Amino acid sequence: MRKLTTILLIVFAAAAAFADAKYDINGSVEWDTLQIKAAVSMELASAGIKLPAGRFQGEALVYSGYLKMIRSGILDVQVDSSSTIGDLVERGEFSLADAETLALQAKRVPAVLSPDFKNMLASYTLNIAAVSSALLRHEKPSQIMRTLNPIAAQAFTGIIIIASESLPAHGMKSSALPVPCLFPKIWDTEMNLVYERNMFELKNAAMASYSHQESIFQNNPSGLSDDLKALVGERPLRIFARGVFGTKPTDLIIDREDARTIISSNENRRLLSEGRVAIILDSSVLRQKF
């Protein structure tokens, strides 16, 4: 705690001393790796930094710039079909201080000088699971829907929902390309809720992971990429989404029979509560720049 306080004091002092520093940021929300990445550069001359004496101050100022500029990237993260983190802040359900606390959790690559010695550069990586954990409020997970008429279902090792093309939008005469969010809901074709955030029992992971089509067409017996196999195992249930639902097309609709396969056994219901769910989306929606 003392170390963090010292860092913040240095950052604030640097920011006050060099308020005219010119920054640039290249950032992206990478849903396929569940990371928020940012590369920050600062023009040394604009901050009045002279090397080598000013290197430490320059590093502190770059970090100050990161904390200021990453905020918009965090606030734009889609939480669910109707809200971004920024929307939660406006409604008082999350605070800017909470967002800045998340920013402080990023892993840093030490600042370096550009080849022409005119800029100082640093990169930061924030795990999306940390953002997800900060927004989960329930102490005990809700029960996953059961069926009065269970079917004989194989015990699967994970669930893959393929939603990489435009799908019919429920209640509308249109279609939409599904997009990622922190807490996607899954419905069946009778609009029963199969999966939502309060059913997820882990607080140090994402309730669903995202990938692209190539990850399920690999040249190996399972057809899965190594990352995907680590999540859903060797024998996942593969499902084609039938539609999308919500203000943003983040929530997926699956066939009622596929839903029954999941909810008919404790083993398969546990796949939901443990977040062993992978959603396959079009590559164009998996990375969002800011």
Short mmCIF file of C-alpha atoms in Angstrom, two decimals:
data_model
loop_
_atom_site.label_atom_id
_atom_site.label_comp_id
_atom_site.label_asym_id
_atom_site.label_seq_id
_atom_site.Cartn_x
_atom_site.Cartn_y
_atom_site.Cartn_z
CA MET A 1 0.00 0.00 0.00
CA ARG A 2 2.87 2.37 0.87
CA LYS A 3 4.47 1.63 -2.50
CA LEU A 4 1.23 2.44 -4.34
CA THR A 5 0.85 5.70 -2.42
CA THR A 6 4.42 6.68 -3.31
CA ILE A 7 3.80 5.97 -6.99
CA LEU A 8 0.62 8.05 -7.00
CA LEU A 9 2.35 10.97 -5.31
CA ILE A 10 5.10 10.90 -7.94
CA VAL A 11 2.53 10.71 -10.73
CA PHE A 12 0.47 13.61 -9.40
CA ALA A 13 3.57 15.73 -8.85
CA ALA A 14 4.76 15.01 -12.37
CA ALA A 15 1.36 15.83 -13.82
CA ALA A 16 1.27 19.17 -12.02
CA ALA A 17 4.79 20.07 -13.11
CA PHE A 18 4.39 19.13 -16.75
CA ALA A 19 0.75 19.88 -17.58
CA ASP A 20 1.56 20.78 -21.20
CA ALA A 21 3.04 17.40 -22.11
CA LYS A 22 1.88 16.04 -25.49
CA TYR A 23 0.64 12.45 -25.41
CA ASP A 24 -0.54 9.87 -27.88
CA ILE A 25 -2.26 6.57 -27.16
CA ASN A 26 -3.00 3.53 -29.29
CA GLY A 27 -5.35 1.20 -27.47
CA SER A 28 -7.66 -1.69 -28.14
CA VAL A 29 -10.11 -3.94 -26.36
CA GLU A 30 -9.15 -7.44 -27.49
CA TRP A 31 -12.03 -9.77 -26.75
CA ASP A 32 -10.29 -12.79 -28.25
CA THR A 33 -7.48 -12.52 -25.69
CA LEU A 34 -9.65 -10.90 -22.98
CA GLN A 35 -7.23 -8.00 -22.64
CA ILE A 36 -7.27 -4.21 -22.87
CA LYS A 37 -3.98 -3.01 -24.32
CA ALA A 38 -2.59 0.50 -24.53
CA ALA A 39 0.65 1.95 -25.88
CA VAL A 40 1.34 5.50 -24.64
CA SER A 41 3.94 7.91 -25.97
CA MET A 42 4.95 11.32 -24.61
CA GLU A 43 6.93 14.02 -26.38
CA LEU A 44 9.86 14.82 -24.08
CA ALA A 45 10.38 18.40 -25.28
CA SER A 46 6.73 19.34 -24.66
CA ALA A 47 7.12 18.23 -21.03
CA GLY A 48 10.41 20.04 -20.55
CA ILE A 49 12.18 16.73 -19.91
CA LYS A 50 15.94 16.64 -20.48
CA LEU A 51 17.84 13.39 -20.43
CA PRO A 52 19.40 11.69 -18.62
CA ALA A 53 18.52 13.69 -15.50
CA GLY A 54 14.79 13.81 -16.27
CA ARG A 55 14.28 10.14 -17.09
CA PHE A 56 12.59 9.25 -13.79
CA GLN A 57 10.25 12.23 -14.06
CA GLY A 58 9.50 11.27 -17.66
CA GLU A 59 8.54 7.74 -16.69
CA ALA A 60 6.22 9.06 -13.98
CA LEU A 61 4.63 11.46 -16.43
CA VAL A 62 4.05 8.73 -19.02
CA TYR A 63 2.27 6.70 -16.34
CA SER A 64 0.19 9.74 -15.43
CA GLY A 65 -0.76 10.10 -19.08
CA TYR A 66 -1.75 6.45 -19.25
CA LEU A 67 -4.05 6.78 -16.23
CA LYS A 68 -5.77 9.78 -17.80
CA MET A 69 -6.07 8.44 -21.35
CA ILE A 70 -7.04 4.83 -20.59
CA ARG A 71 -10.19 6.02 -18.87
CA SER A 72 -12.16 6.41 -22.10
CA GLY A 73 -11.18 2.91 -23.21
CA ILE A 74 -12.42 1.42 -19.95
CA LEU A 75 -15.64 3.46 -19.94
CA ASP A 76 -16.49 2.29 -23.48
CA VAL A 77 -16.31 -1.42 -22.60
CA GLN A 78 -19.67 -3.06 -23.29
CA VAL A 79 -20.98 -4.57 -20.05
CA ASP A 80 -24.20 -6.15 -21.35
CA SER A 81 -26.71 -5.62 -24.11
CA SER A 82 -27.87 -2.26 -22.76
CA SER A 83 -24.92 -0.67 -20.93
CA THR A 84 -21.27 0.29 -21.16
CA ILE A 85 -19.15 0.95 -18.07
CA GLY A 86 -19.67 4.65 -18.83
CA ASP A 87 -23.44 4.13 -18.60
CA LEU A 88 -22.98 2.50 -15.19
CA VAL A 89 -20.96 5.53 -14.04
CA GLU A 90 -23.71 7.91 -15.20
CA ARG A 91 -26.29 5.88 -13.26
CA GLY A 92 -24.14 5.80 -10.12
CA GLU A 93 -23.67 2.01 -10.26
CA PHE A 94 -19.90 2.36 -10.77
CA SER A 95 -17.56 5.27 -10.15
CA LEU A 96 -14.67 6.93 -11.94
CA ALA A 97 -12.55 6.02 -8.93
CA ASP A 98 -13.44 2.37 -9.54
CA ALA A 99 -12.39 2.73 -13.18
CA GLU A 100 -9.08 4.27 -12.14
CA THR A 101 -8.54 1.43 -9.67
CA LEU A 102 -8.90 -0.97 -12.57
CA ALA A 103 -6.38 1.05 -14.59
CA LEU A 104 -3.86 0.70 -11.77
CA GLN A 105 -4.06 -3.10 -12.06
CA ALA A 106 -2.56 -3.13 -15.56
CA LYS A 107 0.75 -4.88 -16.18
CA ARG A 108 3.40 -2.40 -17.34
CA VAL A 109 6.29 -2.78 -19.70
CA PRO A 110 8.99 -0.33 -18.48
CA ALA A 111 9.15 2.92 -20.44
CA VAL A 112 11.74 3.18 -23.22
CA LEU A 113 12.98 5.94 -25.49
CA SER A 114 12.04 6.13 -29.14
CA PRO A 115 14.91 5.59 -31.63
CA ASP A 116 15.17 9.36 -32.21
CA PHE A 117 15.16 10.06 -28.42
CA LYS A 118 12.26 12.50 -28.83
CA ASN A 119 9.55 10.43 -27.15
CA MET A 120 9.14 8.14 -24.18
CA LEU A 121 7.06 5.03 -24.82
CA ALA A 122 5.35 2.55 -22.49
CA SER A 123 2.76 -0.20 -22.89
CA TYR A 124 0.11 -1.52 -20.51
CA THR A 125 -2.09 -4.63 -20.46
CA LEU A 126 -5.25 -4.96 -18.38
CA ASN A 127 -7.00 -8.30 -17.98
CA ILE A 128 -10.69 -8.06 -18.88
CA ALA A 129 -11.44 -10.64 -16.17
CA ALA A 130 -10.39 -7.99 -13.63
CA VAL A 131 -12.99 -5.63 -15.09
CA SER A 132 -15.61 -8.38 -14.98
CA SER A 133 -14.78 -9.24 -11.36
CA ALA A 134 -15.18 -5.62 -10.30
CA LEU A 135 -18.75 -5.62 -11.61
CA LEU A 136 -19.96 -8.93 -10.16
CA ARG A 137 -21.97 -8.18 -7.02
CA HIS A 138 -23.64 -11.47 -6.05
CA GLU A 139 -22.27 -13.51 -3.15
CA LYS A 140 -23.93 -16.77 -4.15
CA PRO A 141 -24.67 -17.80 -7.76
CA SER A 142 -28.28 -18.19 -8.88
CA GLN A 143 -29.50 -21.64 -9.81
CA ILE A 144 -29.37 -22.53 -13.48
CA MET A 145 -32.70 -23.41 -15.05
CA ARG A 146 -33.71 -27.05 -14.88
CA THR A 147 -36.28 -28.97 -16.91
CA LEU A 148 -39.18 -31.12 -15.73
CA ASN A 149 -38.53 -33.40 -18.70
CA PRO A 150 -34.78 -34.00 -18.82
CA ILE A 151 -33.31 -35.84 -21.76
CA ALA A 152 -30.49 -38.36 -21.80
CA ALA A 153 -27.50 -36.11 -22.49
CA GLN A 154 -23.81 -36.85 -22.83
CA ALA A 155 -21.56 -35.15 -20.30
CA PHE A 156 -19.65 -32.50 -22.26
CA THR A 157 -16.42 -30.74 -21.31
CA GLY A 158 -17.49 -27.29 -22.48
CA ILE A 159 -19.89 -25.34 -24.69
CA ILE A 160 -19.11 -23.65 -28.00
CA ILE A 161 -21.75 -21.34 -29.48
CA ILE A 162 -21.10 -20.44 -33.11
CA ALA A 163 -22.43 -16.95 -33.88
CA SER A 164 -20.05 -15.66 -36.53
CA GLU A 165 -22.69 -14.48 -39.03
CA SER A 166 -25.60 -12.05 -38.99
CA LEU A 167 -28.57 -13.53 -37.13
CA PRO A 168 -32.26 -12.65 -36.86
CA ALA A 169 -32.89 -10.05 -34.16
CA HIS A 170 -35.66 -11.18 -31.82
CA GLY A 171 -38.78 -9.06 -32.10
CA MET A 172 -37.50 -7.17 -35.12
CA LYS A 173 -37.66 -7.62 -38.89
CA SER A 174 -33.91 -7.36 -39.22
CA SER A 175 -30.69 -9.21 -38.58
CA ALA A 176 -27.50 -8.21 -36.77
CA LEU A 177 -23.94 -9.39 -36.38
CA PRO A 178 -23.41 -10.51 -32.75
CA VAL A 179 -20.89 -8.49 -30.73
CA PRO A 180 -19.03 -9.26 -27.49
CA CYS A 181 -19.65 -7.95 -23.98
CA LEU A 182 -18.65 -8.79 -20.41
CA PHE A 183 -21.93 -10.45 -19.47
CA PRO A 184 -23.76 -11.98 -22.45
CA LYS A 185 -27.09 -13.66 -21.79
CA ILE A 186 -28.13 -16.90 -23.46
CA TRP A 187 -31.80 -17.57 -24.22
CA ASP A 188 -33.54 -20.53 -25.82
CA THR A 189 -35.95 -20.24 -28.76
CA GLU A 190 -38.88 -20.13 -26.33
CA MET A 191 -37.16 -17.11 -24.68
CA ASN A 192 -36.35 -18.91 -21.45
CA LEU A 193 -33.22 -17.49 -19.83
CA VAL A 194 -30.51 -20.17 -19.89
CA TYR A 195 -27.44 -18.23 -18.70
CA GLU A 196 -26.73 -14.81 -17.19
CA ARG A 197 -24.12 -13.20 -14.95
CA ASN A 198 -25.67 -14.15 -11.61
CA MET A 199 -25.37 -17.84 -12.50
CA PHE A 200 -21.60 -17.52 -12.84
CA GLU A 201 -19.81 -18.64 -9.67
CA LEU A 202 -16.19 -17.59 -10.32
CA LYS A 203 -15.00 -14.04 -9.67
CA ASN A 204 -11.53 -14.25 -11.13
CA ALA A 205 -12.46 -15.20 -14.68
CA ALA A 206 -14.73 -14.17 -17.55
CA MET A 207 -18.21 -15.73 -17.71
CA ALA A 208 -17.72 -16.32 -21.46
CA SER A 209 -14.72 -16.24 -23.77
CA TYR A 210 -14.66 -15.17 -27.40
CA SER A 211 -12.82 -16.49 -30.42
CA HIS A 212 -12.91 -16.55 -34.23
CA GLN A 213 -13.85 -19.28 -36.70
CA GLU A 214 -10.27 -20.40 -37.31
CA SER A 215 -10.05 -21.56 -33.69
CA ILE A 216 -12.60 -24.35 -34.32
CA PHE A 217 -11.11 -25.51 -37.65
CA GLN A 218 -7.60 -26.47 -36.58
CA ASN A 219 -5.71 -29.41 -38.11
CA ASN A 220 -5.92 -31.75 -35.11
CA PRO A 221 -8.37 -34.41 -33.83
CA SER A 222 -10.50 -31.95 -31.84
CA GLY A 223 -10.32 -29.21 -34.46
CA LEU A 224 -9.75 -26.69 -31.68
CA SER A 225 -6.95 -24.24 -31.00
CA ASP A 226 -4.88 -24.85 -27.86
CA ASP A 227 -6.39 -21.85 -26.06
CA LEU A 228 -9.93 -22.94 -26.84
CA LYS A 229 -9.23 -26.55 -25.89
CA ALA A 230 -7.90 -25.39 -22.51
CA LEU A 231 -11.29 -23.75 -21.85
CA VAL A 232 -13.84 -26.20 -23.29
CA GLY A 233 -11.90 -29.47 -23.30
CA GLU A 234 -11.78 -32.24 -25.86
CA ARG A 235 -15.52 -32.97 -26.06
CA PRO A 236 -17.43 -29.67 -26.16
CA LEU A 237 -21.07 -29.30 -27.12
CA ARG A 238 -21.16 -27.30 -30.36
CA ILE A 239 -24.21 -25.13 -30.91
CA PHE A 240 -25.24 -22.78 -33.70
CA ALA A 241 -26.91 -19.62 -32.40
CA ARG A 242 -30.38 -19.03 -33.86
CA GLY A 243 -30.76 -15.33 -33.16
CA VAL A 244 -29.71 -12.30 -31.14
CA PHE A 245 -31.51 -10.27 -28.51
CA GLY A 246 -30.99 -6.94 -26.76
CA THR A 247 -30.40 -3.26 -27.47
CA LYS A 248 -26.91 -4.28 -28.60
CA PRO A 249 -26.76 -7.72 -30.25
CA THR A 250 -24.73 -9.29 -27.44
CA ASP A 251 -27.26 -11.85 -26.20
CA LEU A 252 -27.63 -15.11 -28.09
CA ILE A 253 -30.63 -17.33 -28.72
CA ILE A 254 -30.04 -21.08 -29.02
CA ASP A 255 -32.38 -23.87 -30.03
CA ARG A 256 -34.62 -25.20 -27.23
CA GLU A 257 -33.29 -28.74 -27.71
CA ASP A 258 -29.71 -27.55 -27.34
CA ALA A 259 -30.72 -25.76 -24.15
CA ARG A 260 -32.32 -28.96 -22.85
CA THR A 261 -29.08 -30.82 -23.50
CA ILE A 262 -27.29 -28.33 -21.25
CA ILE A 263 -29.81 -28.15 -18.42
CA SER A 264 -30.67 -31.87 -18.25
CA SER A 265 -27.64 -32.86 -16.17
CA ASN A 266 -25.62 -31.48 -13.28
CA GLU A 267 -22.41 -31.97 -15.26
CA ASN A 268 -23.57 -29.84 -18.17
CA ARG A 269 -25.18 -27.16 -15.98
CA ARG A 270 -21.85 -26.85 -14.19
CA LEU A 271 -20.24 -25.83 -17.48
CA LEU A 272 -22.26 -22.62 -17.32
CA SER A 273 -21.58 -21.84 -13.67
CA GLU A 274 -17.85 -22.37 -14.28
CA GLY A 275 -17.82 -20.21 -17.43
CA ARG A 276 -16.70 -23.01 -19.75
CA VAL A 277 -18.45 -21.22 -22.59
CA ALA A 278 -16.80 -20.03 -25.81
CA ILE A 279 -18.62 -17.83 -28.30
CA ILE A 280 -17.37 -17.78 -31.87
CA LEU A 281 -17.82 -14.37 -33.51
CA ASP A 282 -16.78 -12.66 -36.71
CA SER A 283 -13.18 -11.45 -36.47
CA SER A 284 -14.23 -7.87 -37.25
CA VAL A 285 -15.97 -7.44 -33.86
CA LEU A 286 -13.33 -9.04 -31.65
CA ARG A 287 -10.97 -6.03 -31.47
CA GLN A 288 -12.13 -2.49 -30.81
CA LYS A 289 -9.65 0.36 -31.04
CA PHE A 290 -9.69 3.53 -28.96
#
